[in-house]
Amino acid sequence: MIAITKPVPESIDRCELTHLAREPIDLDRARAEHHGYERLLERLGCTVEQLPMEPDNPDSVFVEDTAIVLPEIAIVTRPGAESRRGEVASVAAVLRKYRSLAEITEPATIDGGDVLVIGKRIFVGISSRTDRDAVHQLKNIAAPFGYAIEPVPVDGCLHLKSAVTRCGERAVLLNDEWVDRRCFTRLEVIAVAEPQAANVLLIGDHVVVASAFPRTRQRLADRGFNVETIDAGELAKAEGALTCCSVLVD
Ligand code: CIR
C-alpha cells in the first residue's frame, strides 16, 4: 500500500473553515502530529510517498480531497473550494505512475472526503463541496467497472467522511445526526460515542482513531476491532481528520 501525503504548510492558519470557528494552529504541533501519522502508516505496512510542500495552498496537507483511487482507475477531483483547486496537479502527477487517470470536469465539484468506497459500492456525500453533476460524472467513469454509485445527503458537517467511515470489512462507524444510517444497507452500523469521532482510518485490519475520542475508541475495541490511537487535535482545528491526510493506493 502506498500512502501519498503532503507536509503541513506554514499557511495552514489560512485554511478553509466551514463548521468551525478559526483558532490559532500551533504549526510545530501540527507538524509533529503529521509526522506521527506518517510513521503510524509505515508501521501498519504503508510506503509513504511524501510530495513537496505547497506553501501557497493552505489546505494542501489534506490530500484526500484531490483524488479518488479505485483498483481499476484513479479519478482526479475538482475540489469544491476554489482555493483548493491548485492542489490536484501534483497528486495527479504521482498517481499517473500507478493508475490510468480520469477527471471530474467543470462546472462539477467534488472533494475526495465525500467519497466512501466499500467494495463495489461508492457512497458520495452531497455536501457544500460535492454536487450532483459530479455524482453523474463519477457514475460514467466508475459504472463500466461494475461500481454502483449511491448519493448520500450530508447535513451538519463538512464531508460524508466526517459523518461516516469504514471501520471493518463490512462495518461503518457513523454519526446519526449528520447522515442517515438507512443509506448503508447490508453493512453493520456502529454509532459514534462522540460527535466528531466518525472519521477513522482503516488500514488492513487496523482502525486508527484520534485520541480525542476515547469513548468511541473503547466502543470499537469492545466490538473486537484492532484499534490504534493517534493525536490529531491540531489538524482538527483546520477541519481535517484522519482519512484526509493521505491518498491510499493499494
Ligand atoms: C477544507 O475545508 O477543505 C479543509 N480545511 C479541511 C479538509 C478536510 N478534508 C477532508 O475531510 N477530507
Short mmCIF file of C-alpha atoms and ligand atoms in Angstrom, two decimals:
data_model
loop_
_atom_site.label_atom_id
_atom_site.label_comp_id
_atom_site.label_asym_id
_atom_site.label_seq_id
_atom_site.Cartn_x
_atom_site.Cartn_y
_atom_site.Cartn_z
CA MET A 1 0.00 0.00 0.00
CA ILE A 2 1.33 3.44 -0.99
CA ALA A 3 0.23 6.42 1.11
CA ILE A 4 0.57 9.75 -0.69
CA THR A 5 0.96 12.67 1.71
CA LYS A 6 1.99 16.33 1.68
CA PRO A 7 3.64 18.29 4.51
CA VAL A 8 1.80 20.82 6.65
CA PRO A 9 2.45 24.29 5.13
CA GLU A 10 3.02 27.36 7.27
CA SER A 11 -0.07 28.88 5.66
CA ILE A 12 -2.38 26.28 7.28
CA ASP A 13 -3.74 29.00 9.55
CA ARG A 14 -5.42 30.44 6.41
CA CYS A 15 -7.23 27.14 5.69
CA GLU A 16 -10.84 26.90 4.61
CA LEU A 17 -13.30 26.56 7.51
CA THR A 18 -16.98 25.69 7.20
CA HIS A 19 -18.32 24.49 10.55
CA LEU A 20 -15.56 25.55 12.94
CA ALA A 21 -14.53 28.94 14.28
CA ARG A 22 -10.95 29.89 13.49
CA GLU A 23 -8.49 29.10 16.26
CA PRO A 24 -4.72 29.60 16.23
CA ILE A 25 -2.95 26.48 14.95
CA ASP A 26 0.37 25.58 16.55
CA LEU A 27 2.47 24.79 13.47
CA ASP A 28 5.10 22.72 15.28
CA ARG A 29 2.44 20.68 16.93
CA ALA A 30 0.51 20.17 13.69
CA ARG A 31 3.73 19.03 12.02
CA ALA A 32 4.55 16.67 14.88
CA GLU A 33 1.07 15.13 14.60
CA HIS A 34 1.50 14.75 10.86
CA HIS A 35 4.90 13.12 11.37
CA GLY A 36 3.30 10.72 13.86
CA TYR A 37 0.59 9.94 11.30
CA GLU A 38 3.13 9.10 8.59
CA ARG A 39 5.15 6.92 10.96
CA LEU A 40 2.00 5.06 12.02
CA LEU A 41 1.09 4.43 8.36
CA GLU A 42 4.57 2.97 7.87
CA ARG A 43 4.22 0.78 10.93
CA LEU A 44 0.93 -0.51 9.51
CA GLY A 45 2.70 -1.51 6.30
CA CYS A 46 2.34 1.53 4.01
CA THR A 47 5.12 3.08 1.97
CA VAL A 48 4.75 6.82 2.48
CA GLU A 49 5.33 8.89 -0.65
CA GLN A 50 5.54 12.46 0.61
CA LEU A 51 5.13 15.09 -2.10
CA PRO A 52 6.81 18.52 -1.88
CA MET A 53 5.38 21.20 0.39
CA GLU A 54 2.89 23.60 -1.22
CA PRO A 55 3.40 26.85 0.72
CA ASP A 56 0.65 28.71 -1.15
CA ASN A 57 -2.02 26.03 -0.69
CA PRO A 58 -3.10 26.31 2.98
CA ASP A 59 -5.14 23.08 2.89
CA SER A 60 -2.67 21.03 0.86
CA VAL A 61 -1.93 18.60 3.72
CA PHE A 62 -5.48 17.27 3.24
CA VAL A 63 -4.59 15.32 0.10
CA GLU A 64 -7.60 13.01 0.29
CA ASP A 65 -9.78 15.66 -1.30
CA THR A 66 -7.80 15.69 -4.55
CA ALA A 67 -8.34 12.15 -5.81
CA ILE A 68 -10.46 9.01 -5.67
CA VAL A 69 -8.44 5.84 -6.16
CA LEU A 70 -10.12 2.63 -7.26
CA PRO A 71 -8.27 -0.58 -8.07
CA GLU A 72 -9.02 -0.02 -11.78
CA ILE A 73 -8.59 3.76 -12.21
CA ALA A 74 -7.89 6.98 -10.30
CA ILE A 75 -10.17 9.98 -10.60
CA VAL A 76 -8.77 13.46 -10.13
CA THR A 77 -11.28 15.68 -8.38
CA ARG A 78 -12.34 19.28 -8.87
CA PRO A 79 -12.48 20.48 -5.23
CA GLY A 80 -15.50 22.45 -4.09
CA ALA A 81 -13.42 25.24 -2.54
CA GLU A 82 -11.81 27.34 -5.27
CA SER A 83 -8.76 27.93 -3.06
CA ARG A 84 -8.03 24.20 -3.23
CA ARG A 85 -8.06 23.62 -6.99
CA GLY A 86 -4.29 24.15 -7.26
CA GLU A 87 -3.71 21.07 -5.11
CA VAL A 88 -4.76 18.44 -7.62
CA ALA A 89 -1.99 18.63 -10.26
CA SER A 90 0.81 17.33 -8.02
CA VAL A 91 -1.29 14.39 -6.84
CA ALA A 92 -2.40 13.58 -10.38
CA ALA A 93 1.23 13.53 -11.49
CA VAL A 94 2.18 10.89 -8.93
CA LEU A 95 -1.00 8.82 -9.39
CA ARG A 96 -0.19 8.50 -13.08
CA LYS A 97 2.59 6.08 -12.05
CA TYR A 98 0.05 3.68 -10.56
CA ARG A 99 -3.24 4.07 -12.43
CA SER A 100 -4.77 5.41 -15.59
CA LEU A 101 -6.48 8.71 -14.78
CA ALA A 102 -9.91 10.19 -15.27
CA GLU A 103 -11.04 13.60 -14.05
CA ILE A 104 -14.12 15.41 -12.85
CA THR A 105 -14.54 18.46 -15.05
CA GLU A 106 -16.14 21.86 -14.53
CA PRO A 107 -18.63 23.03 -13.53
CA ALA A 108 -18.98 19.92 -11.32
CA THR A 109 -17.25 19.90 -7.93
CA ILE A 110 -16.32 17.04 -5.64
CA ASP A 111 -13.97 16.54 -2.68
CA GLY A 112 -12.46 13.12 -2.03
CA GLY A 113 -13.67 13.48 1.57
CA ASP A 114 -17.18 12.96 0.23
CA VAL A 115 -16.39 9.61 -1.36
CA LEU A 116 -16.53 6.36 0.59
CA VAL A 117 -15.72 3.21 -1.35
CA ILE A 118 -16.79 -0.13 0.12
CA GLY A 119 -16.25 -2.98 -2.29
CA LYS A 120 -18.20 -2.21 -5.45
CA ARG A 121 -20.32 0.47 -3.74
CA ILE A 122 -19.29 4.12 -3.93
CA PHE A 123 -21.18 6.33 -1.47
CA VAL A 124 -20.97 10.01 -2.44
CA GLY A 125 -21.91 12.75 0.01
CA ILE A 126 -23.99 15.57 -1.40
CA SER A 127 -22.45 18.39 0.61
CA SER A 128 -21.39 22.00 0.33
CA ARG A 129 -18.37 20.75 -1.66
CA THR A 130 -19.84 17.99 -3.84
CA ASP A 131 -22.72 18.31 -6.30
CA ARG A 132 -24.97 16.00 -8.31
CA ASP A 133 -23.18 16.83 -11.56
CA ALA A 134 -20.02 15.30 -10.07
CA VAL A 135 -22.01 12.24 -8.98
CA HIS A 136 -23.20 11.88 -12.56
CA GLN A 137 -19.67 12.19 -13.96
CA LEU A 138 -18.33 9.73 -11.38
CA LYS A 139 -21.01 7.27 -12.38
CA ASN A 140 -20.00 7.49 -16.04
CA ILE A 141 -16.39 6.79 -15.06
CA ALA A 142 -16.92 4.02 -12.49
CA ALA A 143 -20.04 2.17 -13.62
CA PRO A 144 -18.21 0.43 -16.51
CA PHE A 145 -16.00 -1.20 -13.84
CA GLY A 146 -19.07 -2.56 -12.06
CA TYR A 147 -19.49 0.09 -9.35
CA ALA A 148 -22.84 1.28 -8.01
CA ILE A 149 -22.87 4.99 -7.11
CA GLU A 150 -25.02 5.81 -4.08
CA PRO A 151 -25.58 9.53 -3.36
CA VAL A 152 -25.99 10.30 0.35
CA PRO A 153 -27.26 13.66 1.67
CA VAL A 154 -24.93 15.09 4.34
CA ASP A 155 -26.09 17.72 6.80
CA GLY A 156 -24.28 19.45 9.64
CA CYS A 157 -20.69 18.52 8.81
CA LEU A 158 -18.13 19.18 6.08
CA HIS A 159 -17.89 15.86 4.22
CA LEU A 160 -19.53 12.45 4.06
CA LYS A 161 -16.45 11.03 5.74
CA SER A 162 -16.83 13.48 8.64
CA ALA A 163 -20.06 11.59 9.31
CA VAL A 164 -19.24 8.01 8.36
CA THR A 165 -16.17 5.92 7.56
CA ARG A 166 -15.38 2.27 7.20
CA CYS A 167 -14.13 0.61 10.38
CA GLY A 168 -14.11 -3.02 9.26
CA GLU A 169 -14.53 -5.29 6.27
CA ARG A 170 -18.32 -4.88 6.35
CA ALA A 171 -18.80 -2.24 9.05
CA VAL A 172 -19.09 1.54 9.23
CA LEU A 173 -18.74 3.99 12.12
CA LEU A 174 -21.39 6.67 11.84
CA ASN A 175 -22.84 9.82 13.40
CA ASP A 176 -26.65 9.61 13.12
CA GLU A 177 -27.01 13.40 13.44
CA TRP A 178 -25.26 14.06 10.13
CA VAL A 179 -26.14 11.16 7.88
CA ASP A 180 -28.98 8.64 7.58
CA ARG A 181 -27.85 5.16 8.58
CA ARG A 182 -30.52 3.63 6.34
CA CYS A 183 -28.31 4.52 3.34
CA PHE A 184 -25.80 1.91 4.50
CA THR A 185 -27.77 -1.24 3.83
CA ARG A 186 -26.06 -4.62 4.19
CA LEU A 187 -23.38 -3.13 6.44
CA GLU A 188 -23.00 -3.25 10.20
CA VAL A 189 -23.51 0.28 11.53
CA ILE A 190 -21.76 1.34 14.73
CA ALA A 191 -22.70 4.69 16.26
CA VAL A 192 -20.02 7.11 17.43
CA ALA A 193 -19.81 7.91 21.14
CA GLU A 194 -18.50 11.45 20.44
CA PRO A 195 -19.97 13.57 17.59
CA GLN A 196 -16.68 14.32 15.79
CA ALA A 197 -15.36 10.76 16.05
CA ALA A 198 -16.73 9.17 12.89
CA ASN A 199 -13.61 9.73 10.79
CA VAL A 200 -11.39 6.72 11.39
CA LEU A 201 -8.76 5.29 9.08
CA LEU A 202 -8.89 1.60 8.22
CA ILE A 203 -5.57 0.09 7.14
CA GLY A 204 -5.69 -3.66 6.73
CA ASP A 205 -7.44 -4.81 9.89
CA HIS A 206 -6.26 -1.85 11.98
CA VAL A 207 -8.60 1.05 12.75
CA VAL A 208 -6.89 4.32 13.58
CA VAL A 209 -8.89 6.57 15.94
CA ALA A 210 -7.97 10.09 17.11
CA SER A 211 -7.00 10.26 20.79
CA ALA A 212 -9.64 12.95 21.37
CA PHE A 213 -12.34 10.25 21.20
CA PRO A 214 -11.65 7.70 23.96
CA ARG A 215 -15.26 6.53 24.26
CA THR A 216 -15.56 5.74 20.56
CA ARG A 217 -12.16 4.05 20.71
CA GLN A 218 -13.40 1.89 23.60
CA ARG A 219 -16.60 1.06 21.78
CA LEU A 220 -14.66 -0.17 18.76
CA ALA A 221 -12.23 -2.12 20.93
CA ASP A 222 -15.17 -3.74 22.78
CA ARG A 223 -16.58 -4.82 19.39
CA GLY A 224 -13.32 -6.61 18.67
CA PHE A 225 -11.71 -4.12 16.30
CA ASN A 226 -7.96 -3.76 16.32
CA VAL A 227 -7.65 -0.12 17.37
CA GLU A 228 -4.68 2.27 17.09
CA THR A 229 -4.73 5.75 18.57
CA ILE A 230 -3.08 8.91 17.31
CA ASP A 231 -3.05 12.60 18.28
CA ALA A 232 -4.64 14.79 15.62
CA GLY A 233 -6.10 17.68 17.61
CA GLU A 234 -4.12 20.47 15.96
CA LEU A 235 -5.01 19.35 12.42
CA ALA A 236 -8.63 19.05 13.57
CA LYS A 237 -8.67 22.85 14.09
CA ALA A 238 -8.30 23.07 10.28
CA GLU A 239 -11.35 20.79 9.97
CA GLY A 240 -9.21 17.89 8.83
CA ALA A 241 -9.38 14.40 10.29
CA LEU A 242 -7.57 11.12 9.78
CA THR A 243 -8.57 9.96 6.32
CA CYS A 244 -7.92 13.46 4.94
CA CYS A 245 -4.15 13.32 5.28
CA SER A 246 -3.44 10.51 2.81
CA VAL A 247 -4.41 9.10 -0.55
CA LEU A 248 -4.04 5.33 -0.33
CA VAL A 249 -3.06 3.33 -3.40
CA ASP A 250 -3.24 -0.42 -2.97
C1 CIR B 1 -11.22 22.30 3.97
O1 CIR B 1 -12.14 22.94 4.46
O2 CIR B 1 -11.22 21.97 2.79
C2 CIR B 1 -10.06 21.92 4.86
N1 CIR B 1 -9.84 22.95 5.83
C3 CIR B 1 -10.32 20.60 5.55
C4 CIR B 1 -10.43 19.45 4.60
C5 CIR B 1 -10.58 18.16 5.28
N2 CIR B 1 -10.62 17.11 4.34
C6 CIR B 1 -11.32 16.00 4.47
O3 CIR B 1 -12.09 15.88 5.40
N3 CIR B 1 -11.23 15.10 3.53
#
